[in-house]
Coordinates of C-alpha atoms in Angstrom, one line a residue:
Chain A
M1 CA -8.2 -36.4 8.3
K2 CA -7.4 -38.1 11.6
R3 CA -4.0 -37.4 12.6
P4 CA -1.7 -40.4 12.4
K5 CA -0.4 -41.8 15.6
V6 CA 3.4 -41.6 15.9
G7 CA 5.7 -43.1 18.4
F8 CA 9.4 -42.0 19.0
F9 CA 11.6 -44.9 20.4
D10 CA 15.4 -45.3 21.0
F11 CA 17.8 -48.1 21.4
A12 CA 21.6 -48.0 21.8
C13 CA 22.4 -44.3 20.8
C14 CA 23.1 -41.0 22.4
E15 CA 19.5 -39.7 21.9
G16 CA 20.8 -36.8 20.0
C17 CA 18.6 -37.4 17.1
Q18 CA 15.6 -37.1 19.3
L19 CA 17.1 -33.9 20.6
Q20 CA 17.2 -32.7 16.9
V21 CA 13.5 -33.2 16.8
A22 CA 12.8 -31.5 20.0
N23 CA 15.0 -28.6 18.8
F24 CA 13.1 -28.1 15.5
G25 CA 11.9 -25.0 16.6
E26 CA 8.7 -23.3 15.1
E27 CA 8.5 -26.0 12.3
L28 CA 7.8 -28.5 15.1
L29 CA 4.5 -26.8 15.6
D30 CA 3.5 -27.4 12.0
I31 CA 4.6 -31.1 12.3
L32 CA 2.5 -31.4 15.2
D33 CA -0.4 -30.2 13.4
V34 CA -0.3 -33.2 11.0
I35 CA 0.8 -35.9 13.4
D36 CA -0.3 -37.1 16.9
V37 CA 2.8 -37.9 18.9
V38 CA 1.6 -40.5 21.4
E39 CA 4.9 -41.7 22.9
F40 CA 8.3 -40.1 23.0
R41 CA 10.1 -40.7 26.0
E42 CA 12.6 -37.7 25.8
V43 CA 10.0 -35.2 25.7
M44 CA 6.8 -36.5 27.3
S45 CA 5.6 -39.1 30.1
E46 CA 2.7 -40.7 28.4
K47 CA 2.8 -44.1 26.9
W48 CA 0.8 -45.6 24.3
E49 CA -0.6 -49.1 24.5
G50 CA -2.3 -49.4 21.0
D51 CA -0.8 -49.6 17.6
F52 CA 1.3 -46.8 15.8
D53 CA 0.7 -45.5 12.3
V54 CA 4.3 -44.5 12.2
A55 CA 7.1 -45.5 14.6
I56 CA 10.4 -43.5 14.4
V57 CA 13.1 -45.3 15.9
E58 CA 16.7 -44.3 17.0
G59 CA 19.5 -46.3 18.1
S60 CA 21.2 -49.6 17.1
I61 CA 20.2 -53.2 18.3
T62 CA 22.9 -54.6 20.8
D63 CA 21.3 -57.3 22.8
K64 CA 18.6 -59.8 23.1
H65 CA 16.3 -57.4 24.9
A66 CA 16.5 -55.0 22.1
V67 CA 15.8 -57.6 19.5
E68 CA 12.6 -58.5 21.2
R69 CA 11.6 -54.9 22.0
I70 CA 12.1 -53.8 18.1
K71 CA 10.3 -56.8 16.9
R72 CA 7.4 -55.8 19.1
I73 CA 7.6 -52.2 18.1
R74 CA 7.6 -53.4 14.4
E75 CA 4.5 -55.5 14.9
R76 CA 2.7 -52.6 16.4
S77 CA 3.5 -50.2 13.6
K78 CA 2.4 -49.7 10.1
V79 CA 5.3 -47.9 9.1
L80 CA 8.9 -47.9 10.7
I81 CA 11.3 -45.2 10.1
A82 CA 14.9 -45.7 11.2
Y83 CA 16.6 -42.4 12.0
G84 CA 20.1 -41.6 12.9
S85 CA 23.3 -43.5 12.1
C86 CA 22.9 -45.9 14.8
A87 CA 19.5 -47.2 13.5
T88 CA 20.4 -46.8 9.8
I89 CA 23.9 -48.1 9.5
G90 CA 24.9 -49.1 13.1
G91 CA 26.7 -46.1 13.7
V92 CA 29.6 -45.5 16.3
N93 CA 28.1 -48.5 18.3
G94 CA 29.3 -50.9 15.6
M95 CA 32.8 -50.2 16.5
K96 CA 32.2 -53.0 19.2
N97 CA 32.0 -55.4 16.4
A98 CA 35.9 -55.0 15.8
F99 CA 36.6 -56.8 19.0
D100 CA 35.9 -60.2 20.6
L101 CA 32.7 -59.8 22.5
T102 CA 34.1 -61.3 25.8
D103 CA 37.1 -58.9 25.7
I104 CA 34.9 -55.9 25.1
R105 CA 32.5 -56.9 28.0
K106 CA 35.4 -57.4 30.2
Y107 CA 36.8 -54.0 29.3
V108 CA 33.5 -52.3 30.0
Y109 CA 32.0 -54.2 32.9
G110 CA 35.2 -55.6 34.6
S111 CA 34.9 -58.8 36.7
D112 CA 31.0 -58.7 36.7
Y113 CA 31.0 -58.9 32.9
K114 CA 29.1 -62.2 32.7
F115 CA 25.9 -60.5 33.9
F116 CA 25.8 -58.3 30.9
K117 CA 25.0 -60.3 27.8
T118 CA 25.6 -58.6 24.5
Q119 CA 25.6 -59.3 20.9
M120 CA 27.1 -57.8 17.7
T121 CA 25.8 -54.4 17.1
K122 CA 23.2 -54.2 14.1
A123 CA 21.4 -51.6 12.3
L124 CA 17.5 -51.9 12.6
H125 CA 17.2 -53.3 9.0
Q126 CA 19.7 -56.1 10.0
V127 CA 16.8 -57.2 12.6
V128 CA 13.4 -56.1 11.3
K129 CA 11.9 -54.7 8.0
V130 CA 12.5 -50.9 7.8
D131 CA 10.3 -48.7 5.5
Y132 CA 12.2 -45.5 5.6
F133 CA 15.8 -44.4 6.4
V134 CA 16.9 -41.0 7.6
N135 CA 20.6 -41.2 7.8
G136 CA 23.1 -39.0 9.6
C137 CA 24.7 -38.3 13.0
P138 CA 22.8 -36.5 14.0
I139 CA 19.9 -36.4 11.3
Y140 CA 19.6 -33.5 9.1
P141 CA 16.1 -32.0 10.1
P142 CA 15.0 -31.1 6.6
E143 CA 15.4 -34.7 5.5
L144 CA 13.3 -35.9 8.3
V145 CA 10.5 -33.7 7.4
K146 CA 10.9 -35.0 3.7
V147 CA 10.8 -38.6 4.9
L148 CA 7.8 -38.0 7.1
K149 CA 5.9 -36.4 4.3
A150 CA 6.7 -39.4 2.0
A151 CA 5.5 -41.8 4.7
L152 CA 2.4 -40.0 5.2
Q153 CA 1.7 -39.9 1.5
G154 CA 2.7 -43.6 1.3
I155 CA 5.2 -42.9 -1.3
P156 CA 8.9 -44.0 -1.3
Y157 CA 11.9 -41.8 -0.2
Y158 CA 15.2 -42.7 -1.9
V159 CA 18.2 -41.8 0.2
P160 CA 20.5 -40.1 -2.3
D161 CA 23.0 -42.8 -3.7
Y162 CA 25.7 -40.4 -4.6
A163 CA 28.7 -38.6 -2.9
V164 CA 28.5 -35.9 -0.5
C165 CA 30.9 -34.1 -2.8
V166 CA 27.8 -33.2 -5.0
D167 CA 26.2 -31.0 -2.4
C168 CA 29.5 -29.8 -1.2
R169 CA 30.6 -28.5 -4.9
L170 CA 27.1 -26.9 -5.1
N171 CA 27.8 -25.0 -1.8
E172 CA 31.3 -24.0 -3.2
N173 CA 33.2 -25.1 -0.3
V174 CA 36.9 -25.5 -1.1
C175 CA 37.7 -29.3 -1.2
M176 CA 39.2 -30.7 2.0
Y177 CA 41.7 -32.5 -0.1
E178 CA 42.9 -29.1 -1.4
K179 CA 43.5 -28.1 2.1
G180 CA 45.3 -31.3 2.7
V181 CA 42.9 -32.9 5.0
T182 CA 41.2 -36.3 4.6
C183 CA 37.5 -36.2 4.1
F184 CA 34.9 -39.1 3.4
G185 CA 32.8 -36.9 1.2
P186 CA 33.7 -38.9 -2.0
V187 CA 32.3 -42.3 -0.8
T188 CA 29.6 -41.0 1.7
R189 CA 25.9 -40.8 0.6
A190 CA 24.6 -37.2 0.0
G191 CA 21.4 -35.8 1.5
C192 CA 22.8 -33.6 4.4
N193 CA 23.6 -30.6 2.1
S194 CA 27.3 -31.3 3.1
W195 CA 26.5 -29.8 6.6
C196 CA 29.7 -30.6 8.2
V197 CA 31.9 -29.2 5.6
N198 CA 30.0 -26.2 5.3
N199 CA 31.0 -25.5 9.0
G200 CA 34.6 -26.1 8.4
N201 CA 34.5 -29.8 9.4
I202 CA 35.5 -32.9 7.4
C203 CA 32.9 -35.6 6.4
Y204 CA 33.1 -38.5 8.8
G205 CA 30.8 -40.9 6.7
C206 CA 28.1 -40.9 9.1
R207 CA 25.4 -41.4 6.4
G208 CA 26.9 -44.6 5.1
I209 CA 28.8 -45.6 2.1
V210 CA 27.3 -45.2 -1.4
S211 CA 26.1 -48.5 -2.8
N212 CA 28.7 -48.7 -5.5
P213 CA 31.9 -46.9 -4.3
N214 CA 35.0 -47.1 -6.4
E215 CA 37.3 -48.7 -3.9
K216 CA 40.2 -48.9 -6.2
G217 CA 39.9 -45.4 -7.3
M218 CA 39.6 -44.1 -3.8
K219 CA 42.7 -46.2 -2.7
E220 CA 44.5 -44.4 -5.6
V221 CA 43.6 -41.0 -4.5
L222 CA 44.7 -41.8 -0.9
T223 CA 48.0 -43.2 -2.1
K224 CA 48.3 -39.8 -4.1
H225 CA 47.8 -37.9 -0.7
N226 CA 50.0 -40.3 1.2
I227 CA 47.3 -41.5 3.4
P228 CA 47.6 -45.1 4.7
I229 CA 44.8 -47.4 4.0
E230 CA 44.6 -48.7 7.7
F231 CA 44.1 -45.1 8.9
I232 CA 41.3 -44.6 6.4
L233 CA 39.7 -47.9 7.3
N234 CA 39.7 -47.3 11.0
K235 CA 38.0 -43.9 10.3
V236 CA 35.4 -45.4 8.1
N237 CA 34.6 -48.0 10.5
M238 CA 33.9 -45.3 13.2
Y239 CA 30.3 -45.2 11.7
N240 CA 30.4 -47.8 9.1
K241 CA 31.7 -51.0 11.0
C242 CA 28.1 -52.8 10.8
R243 CA 28.1 -52.9 6.9
E244 CA 30.3 -56.1 7.2
L245 CA 27.8 -58.1 9.1
V246 CA 26.6 -61.3 7.5
E247 CA 22.8 -61.8 8.0
G248 CA 21.8 -64.5 10.5
G249 CA 25.2 -64.8 12.1
E250 CA 24.8 -66.4 15.5
D251 CA 26.5 -64.0 17.8
D252 CA 24.9 -64.1 21.2
E253 CA 27.3 -63.9 24.0
Chain B
M1 CA 40.8 7.3 -34.8
K2 CA 38.0 7.4 -32.3
D3 CA 35.7 4.4 -31.7
L4 CA 32.4 5.3 -29.8
Q5 CA 32.1 1.8 -28.8
Y6 CA 35.0 2.0 -26.6
V7 CA 35.6 3.8 -23.1
I8 CA 38.2 3.7 -20.4
L9 CA 37.9 3.2 -16.7
K10 CA 41.0 4.2 -14.6
K11 CA 41.7 1.7 -12.0
E12 CA 41.1 4.2 -9.2
N13 CA 37.5 4.6 -10.4
L14 CA 36.7 0.9 -10.3
D15 CA 35.6 1.1 -6.7
G16 CA 33.3 4.1 -7.5
F17 CA 31.8 2.1 -10.6
I18 CA 31.2 -1.1 -8.4
S19 CA 29.8 0.9 -5.5
R20 CA 27.5 3.0 -7.7
M21 CA 26.3 -0.2 -9.7
S22 CA 25.6 -2.1 -6.3
R23 CA 23.5 0.7 -5.2
L24 CA 21.2 0.2 -8.4
R25 CA 21.2 -3.6 -8.1
K26 CA 22.8 -6.7 -6.9
V27 CA 26.4 -7.0 -8.2
S28 CA 28.3 -10.3 -8.1
A29 CA 32.0 -10.6 -8.8
P30 CA 34.9 -13.1 -8.3
V31 CA 36.3 -13.2 -4.6
A32 CA 38.9 -15.4 -3.0
K33 CA 37.9 -18.4 -1.0
G34 CA 41.1 -19.4 0.2
N35 CA 43.5 -22.1 -1.1
G36 CA 43.7 -20.5 -4.3
E37 CA 40.1 -20.9 -5.0
Y38 CA 37.5 -18.3 -6.1
A39 CA 33.7 -17.9 -6.2
F40 CA 31.3 -15.4 -7.6
E41 CA 29.6 -13.6 -4.6
E42 CA 27.8 -10.5 -4.0
V43 CA 29.9 -7.4 -3.5
D44 CA 29.2 -3.8 -2.9
S45 CA 32.7 -2.4 -3.5
S46 CA 35.9 -3.4 -5.4
D47 CA 37.4 -4.3 -2.1
R48 CA 37.1 -8.2 -2.3
I49 CA 37.1 -8.4 -6.0
E50 CA 40.0 -10.6 -7.6
L51 CA 40.9 -9.2 -11.0
K52 CA 43.3 -12.0 -11.5
Y53 CA 41.6 -15.2 -10.7
K54 CA 41.5 -18.7 -12.0
P55 CA 38.1 -20.0 -12.9
T56 CA 35.6 -19.9 -9.9
I57 CA 34.5 -23.2 -8.2
M58 CA 31.0 -22.8 -9.7
P59 CA 30.8 -21.0 -13.0
P60 CA 28.3 -18.2 -13.4
K61 CA 25.6 -20.6 -14.6
K62 CA 24.6 -20.8 -11.0
Y63 CA 22.8 -17.4 -11.4
F64 CA 21.5 -18.4 -14.8
M65 CA 20.0 -21.7 -13.8
P66 CA 20.0 -22.0 -10.0
Q67 CA 20.6 -25.2 -8.4
E68 CA 17.2 -25.4 -7.1
E69 CA 14.3 -23.6 -8.8
T70 CA 10.5 -23.5 -8.2
L71 CA 8.7 -24.0 -11.5
L72 CA 5.1 -24.4 -10.3
E73 CA 3.0 -24.2 -7.4
F74 CA 0.0 -26.4 -7.0
S75 CA -2.8 -27.2 -4.6
T76 CA -5.0 -30.4 -4.6
A77 CA -7.4 -28.9 -1.9
K78 CA -10.2 -28.5 -4.4
G79 CA -9.6 -30.3 -7.7
L80 CA -6.2 -29.3 -9.0
A81 CA -5.0 -25.7 -9.0
T82 CA -1.7 -24.9 -10.5
K83 CA 0.3 -21.7 -10.9
P84 CA 3.5 -21.3 -12.9
V85 CA 6.3 -19.6 -11.2
V86 CA 9.3 -17.8 -12.7
E87 CA 12.1 -16.8 -10.2
Y88 CA 14.4 -13.9 -11.2
E89 CA 16.2 -11.1 -9.8
K90 CA 17.9 -8.1 -11.6
M91 CA 21.6 -8.3 -11.2
T92 CA 24.9 -7.7 -12.7
L93 CA 27.8 -10.1 -13.1
F94 CA 31.3 -8.4 -12.9
G95 CA 34.4 -10.1 -14.3
V96 CA 33.3 -12.9 -16.4
H97 CA 36.1 -14.6 -18.2
T98 CA 35.8 -15.4 -21.9
C99 CA 35.5 -19.1 -21.2
D100 CA 32.5 -18.5 -18.9
L101 CA 30.9 -16.1 -21.5
A102 CA 31.1 -19.1 -24.0
G103 CA 29.4 -21.2 -21.3
I104 CA 26.5 -18.8 -21.0
Q105 CA 26.2 -18.8 -24.8
C106 CA 26.0 -22.4 -24.8
L107 CA 23.2 -22.5 -22.1
N108 CA 21.5 -19.7 -24.2
A109 CA 21.4 -22.1 -27.2
V110 CA 20.2 -25.0 -25.1
F111 CA 17.3 -23.2 -23.4
S112 CA 16.1 -21.3 -26.6
V113 CA 15.3 -24.5 -28.5
R114 CA 11.6 -25.0 -28.7
P115 CA 9.9 -25.6 -26.4
R116 CA 11.6 -22.6 -25.0
D117 CA 12.5 -22.5 -21.4
Y118 CA 10.8 -19.4 -20.0
N119 CA 12.3 -19.7 -16.6
Y120 CA 15.7 -19.7 -17.9
L121 CA 15.2 -17.0 -20.7
T122 CA 13.2 -14.7 -18.4
R123 CA 15.9 -14.8 -15.8
K124 CA 18.8 -14.3 -18.3
R125 CA 17.2 -11.0 -19.5
Q126 CA 17.6 -9.7 -16.1
I127 CA 21.3 -10.4 -15.8
D128 CA 23.7 -8.0 -17.2
I129 CA 27.1 -9.2 -17.9
I130 CA 30.5 -7.6 -17.6
G131 CA 33.4 -9.6 -19.2
L132 CA 36.9 -9.4 -18.1
E133 CA 39.8 -10.4 -20.3
C134 CA 42.7 -12.9 -19.6
G135 CA 46.0 -11.8 -20.6
D136 CA 47.6 -15.0 -19.6
Y137 CA 46.7 -18.7 -18.8
C138 CA 45.1 -19.2 -15.4
D139 CA 46.6 -22.6 -14.9
E140 CA 47.8 -25.7 -16.8
H141 CA 44.2 -27.1 -16.8
A142 CA 42.9 -24.5 -19.2
S143 CA 42.3 -25.4 -22.8
C144 CA 40.4 -22.3 -24.0
S145 CA 42.6 -21.7 -27.0
M146 CA 41.6 -25.2 -28.3
V147 CA 38.0 -24.2 -28.3
S148 CA 38.7 -20.5 -29.2
A149 CA 37.2 -19.2 -26.1
H150 CA 40.2 -17.3 -25.1
M151 CA 39.3 -14.2 -27.2
P152 CA 36.1 -12.2 -26.5
S153 CA 33.4 -13.0 -29.1
G154 CA 30.2 -11.4 -27.8
G155 CA 27.8 -12.6 -25.1
Y156 CA 28.5 -9.5 -22.8
D157 CA 27.1 -6.0 -22.3
L158 CA 30.4 -4.6 -21.4
F159 CA 33.9 -6.1 -21.6
F160 CA 36.9 -5.1 -19.6
T161 CA 40.5 -5.5 -20.6
D162 CA 43.0 -4.7 -18.1
L163 CA 45.7 -2.5 -19.5
G164 CA 47.8 -1.7 -16.4
D165 CA 46.5 1.4 -14.7
Y166 CA 43.3 1.4 -16.6
F167 CA 40.7 -0.9 -18.2
I168 CA 39.5 -0.4 -21.9
V169 CA 35.9 -1.2 -21.9
H170 CA 34.0 -2.4 -25.0
M171 CA 30.2 -1.4 -24.9
N172 CA 28.4 -4.2 -26.7
T173 CA 24.7 -3.5 -25.8
Q174 CA 22.3 -0.8 -24.8
A175 CA 22.3 -2.2 -21.2
G176 CA 26.0 -1.7 -21.3
E177 CA 25.8 2.0 -22.4
E178 CA 23.3 2.4 -19.6
M179 CA 25.7 1.3 -16.9
I180 CA 28.1 3.8 -18.1
E181 CA 25.7 6.5 -18.3
A182 CA 24.3 5.8 -14.9
T183 CA 27.7 5.5 -13.0
K184 CA 29.7 8.2 -14.8
C185 CA 33.0 6.8 -14.0
F186 CA 34.3 6.3 -17.7
E187 CA 36.2 8.6 -20.0
S188 CA 36.4 8.5 -23.8
A189 CA 39.1 6.2 -25.3
E190 CA 42.0 7.8 -27.1
E191 CA 44.5 6.7 -29.9
T192 CA 47.2 5.5 -27.2
H193 CA 44.6 3.3 -25.5
F194 CA 43.8 1.4 -28.7
D195 CA 47.5 1.1 -29.3
D196 CA 47.8 -0.4 -25.8
L197 CA 44.8 -3.0 -26.6
Q198 CA 46.6 -4.0 -29.8
S199 CA 49.8 -4.8 -28.2
F200 CA 48.1 -6.6 -25.3
R201 CA 46.3 -8.7 -27.9
K202 CA 49.4 -9.3 -29.9
K203 CA 51.2 -10.7 -26.8
K204 CA 48.1 -12.7 -25.9
R205 CA 48.0 -14.4 -29.5
D206 CA 51.6 -15.4 -28.8
T207 CA 50.8 -16.8 -25.3
F208 CA 47.9 -18.7 -26.1
K209 CA 48.4 -21.8 -28.5
S210 CA 46.0 -24.8 -28.9
E211 CA 46.6 -26.9 -25.8
V212 CA 45.9 -30.1 -27.6
Q213 CA 47.6 -31.5 -30.7
I214 CA 44.5 -31.6 -33.0
E215 CA 42.9 -29.2 -35.2
P216 CA 39.2 -28.5 -33.8
R217 CA 37.5 -29.4 -37.1
F218 CA 39.0 -33.1 -36.6
I219 CA 37.6 -33.4 -33.0
P220 CA 34.1 -34.8 -33.9
G221 CA 35.6 -37.4 -36.2
L222 CA 38.0 -38.3 -33.5
F223 CA 35.2 -39.2 -31.3
D224 CA 33.5 -41.1 -33.9
A225 CA 36.4 -43.3 -34.0
C226 CA 37.0 -43.7 -30.4
F227 CA 33.5 -44.8 -28.8
E228 CA 34.8 -48.2 -28.1
S229 CA 38.3 -47.0 -26.9
S230 CA 40.0 -48.7 -24.0
I231 CA 40.6 -45.1 -22.6
W232 CA 37.1 -45.1 -21.2
K233 CA 37.9 -48.3 -19.2
E234 CA 40.8 -46.5 -17.7
L235 CA 38.7 -43.8 -16.6
D236 CA 36.2 -46.3 -15.0
A237 CA 38.9 -47.5 -12.6
K238 CA 39.8 -43.9 -11.7
C239 CA 36.3 -42.2 -11.5
L240 CA 34.8 -41.8 -8.0
A241 CA 31.4 -40.7 -9.6
C242 CA 31.2 -37.7 -7.3
G243 CA 29.8 -35.6 -10.0
N244 CA 32.3 -32.6 -9.6
C245 CA 33.1 -32.5 -13.3
T246 CA 29.7 -32.0 -14.4
N247 CA 28.5 -29.7 -11.5
V248 CA 31.5 -27.1 -12.2
C249 CA 30.9 -27.4 -16.0
P250 CA 29.8 -24.1 -17.2
T251 CA 27.7 -25.9 -20.0
C252 CA 26.3 -28.8 -18.2
Y253 CA 22.5 -28.3 -17.8
C254 CA 21.0 -31.5 -16.8
F255 CA 18.3 -31.3 -14.0
D256 CA 15.8 -33.5 -12.2
I257 CA 12.1 -32.5 -11.6
I258 CA 10.6 -32.9 -8.3
D259 CA 7.0 -32.5 -7.0
E260 CA 7.0 -31.9 -3.1
V261 CA 4.0 -31.2 -1.1
G262 CA 4.0 -29.4 2.2
L263 CA 3.1 -30.7 5.5
D264 CA -0.6 -30.4 4.9
L265 CA 0.0 -32.9 2.0
K266 CA -2.2 -30.6 -0.2
N267 CA -0.2 -27.6 -1.2
G268 CA 3.2 -28.1 -2.9
K269 CA 5.7 -26.9 -5.5
R270 CA 7.3 -28.6 -8.4
Y271 CA 11.0 -27.6 -8.6
R272 CA 13.9 -28.6 -10.7
K273 CA 17.5 -29.3 -9.2
W274 CA 20.7 -30.0 -10.8
D275 CA 21.3 -33.6 -11.7
S276 CA 24.6 -35.2 -13.1
C277 CA 24.9 -38.0 -15.7
Q278 CA 28.2 -39.1 -13.5
L279 CA 25.9 -40.1 -10.6
E280 CA 24.7 -43.7 -10.0
P281 CA 21.0 -43.2 -10.1
F282 CA 21.1 -40.8 -13.0
A283 CA 20.3 -43.3 -15.8
K284 CA 18.3 -45.6 -13.5
V285 CA 14.7 -46.2 -14.5
A286 CA 11.7 -47.8 -13.1
G287 CA 12.3 -51.5 -12.5
G288 CA 15.8 -50.9 -11.7
E289 CA 17.4 -50.9 -15.0
N290 CA 20.4 -48.7 -15.2
F291 CA 21.4 -47.4 -18.8
R292 CA 24.8 -46.3 -17.9
K293 CA 25.7 -48.6 -14.7
E294 CA 29.5 -48.4 -15.5
R295 CA 31.5 -45.4 -14.6
A296 CA 33.2 -45.8 -17.9
A297 CA 29.9 -45.2 -19.8
R298 CA 29.0 -42.4 -17.9
Q299 CA 32.6 -40.7 -18.2
R300 CA 32.5 -41.4 -22.0
H301 CA 28.9 -39.9 -22.0
R302 CA 30.2 -36.6 -20.4
Y303 CA 32.9 -36.3 -23.1
Y304 CA 30.6 -37.0 -26.0
R305 CA 28.2 -34.3 -24.4
K306 CA 31.1 -31.8 -24.8
F307 CA 32.8 -32.7 -28.2
R308 CA 30.4 -34.7 -30.1
Y309 CA 26.6 -34.6 -29.6
P310 CA 26.3 -30.8 -29.5
V311 CA 28.4 -30.4 -32.6
A312 CA 25.5 -32.4 -34.3
K313 CA 22.9 -30.5 -32.7
Y314 CA 24.3 -26.8 -32.2
S315 CA 27.3 -26.9 -34.3
K316 CA 29.6 -26.0 -31.6
F317 CA 31.5 -27.5 -28.7
F318 CA 30.2 -27.5 -25.4
C319 CA 33.7 -27.4 -23.9
T320 CA 34.8 -23.9 -23.1
G321 CA 38.3 -24.9 -22.0
C322 CA 37.8 -23.5 -18.5
G323 CA 39.6 -26.5 -17.1
R324 CA 37.1 -26.8 -14.1
C325 CA 36.5 -30.4 -14.5
S326 CA 40.1 -31.3 -14.4
R327 CA 40.8 -28.9 -11.5
S328 CA 38.1 -30.3 -9.3
C329 CA 38.7 -34.0 -10.1
M330 CA 40.2 -35.8 -7.0
A331 CA 40.9 -38.8 -9.2
G332 CA 43.0 -36.8 -11.6
I333 CA 40.9 -37.1 -14.7
H334 CA 42.2 -34.4 -16.6
L335 CA 40.5 -33.3 -20.0
K336 CA 43.6 -32.7 -21.9
D337 CA 45.0 -35.9 -21.0
T338 CA 41.9 -37.8 -22.0
L339 CA 41.9 -36.0 -25.4
N340 CA 45.6 -36.6 -25.9
A341 CA 45.3 -40.3 -25.1
L342 CA 42.5 -40.6 -27.6
I343 CA 44.5 -38.9 -30.2
K344 CA 47.2 -41.0 -29.6
E345 CA 45.2 -44.2 -29.6
S346 CA 43.5 -43.3 -32.9
D347 CA 46.8 -42.2 -34.5
S348 CA 46.4 -44.5 -37.2
K349 CA 42.8 -44.0 -37.9
I350 CA 41.4 -42.1 -40.7
W351 CA 41.2 -38.4 -39.3
K352 CA 44.9 -37.7 -39.3
K353 CA 45.8 -39.3 -42.4
W354 CA 45.9 -36.0 -44.6
L355 CA 47.5 -33.8 -42.0

């Protein structure tokens, strides 16, 4: 079997997810046995002019150039995998959407702000069709392997649509709420094996919110623990601001 | 009177017993995890073992049906070749409370039904169980007395009762006797030890009273009357669908089966992993239909799987009163409260008329 041609791309992001791939270790060799990486800016100089069997794309879409570029990548790719929070849910770049775009440009670029056009931050699927999602900031490497295998087989991958608490309980972590710390596990999509909580951190909601969260119930829990709603919303929005975007909104500035 | 089924273990010899056992095979026992939580973990001495502990985060079912377990290896390289897999490990569980012993017995019943689950049954035979009696309630969430799981009633190889500076130990099986034989830490039980045990049990009977105001025999009827109760709607508003209640339950055994290939896309394995009826995708089928889309329906299902359906199928409750579901529920859905609310609501209905 000819190895499928795979390209890695990035938009607005920290390139940390690409680093996760580069840091795979020995398993990377097994992966390279089955795919032919033809473009991957972070680790190689070569470029590819032809089409891609699989495009693996990091980062969110934040300006007109990015829109054009991702559309072009989409046209050239049979399968498109969004990976990392920026690409799948907008991620931290989405925080921009909480501000007026002119104000935010002035804040970042000072008096020359007019030279820097920008748009509301979008996740990839808010601009082009995405076939597979690998959520997380950064991605959880075993999940990328799972998704890659699904893509190569041409079968769907379902991002778990239940709370991080499921994995967290199975890992027998003491619940953060027991420790008096706020955690977004109860409303965040699982699939990371509760990576952060296993290592003593809280869940920041980087994998996005479950499709049918019990908002009223969660508010009751927060009230019980004397946690102000605004405080929580701010924290949720750190990764999840883009979920509020209405499709087709005219937001060029 | 001398009962050959009983021996004693002086407290100072506990460490010797555990150390010697751990040299023979893996030993797991309850250890502290901080914040008043406990977990069964591997030990090689008695240092970390907590003799007074509230139920561990995960019940011992994690050893009987691992969260992920390979069932089959397959290859499609040349036609289809399959090889069944049974994963097991010889081990001893120390310090299992009576509620968890009851839980294991429920799982045994489920997996013994034909077609028998050989993965479970093979593994079970490799696990020796040493029970440990509670003299008092672990906390306010326990309802072991309601389901009569507070007293030992089998399901163990050895059973320890802490009587101050020694344990009196009941030998229930040959495997239990072999442990005593192999470690040589035990002494024969005398008259005074039985007196101690008797007064311990008497005190215990005074402490443990049914935690819910209903006779167990009326519980199935209560549930028959409450399927359309508004209580389930109340749970709908509270439940976050995090699945904690089922994952920590000693009798929940639902699993999903997944085929996964390796990177070569030819060789792979079929494995099962725990699933939960509380999760959104659990009852979702092809085409997108979800048979239990509402959290109310899912919570109700959970309660019926504890107090109604298994009564019809196995003639026993699948609640052991361990209290884990209540303890681990962030939203404060407490089993005793739910039962009391159902009882109150159906006050006027048939089941209580002739009390």
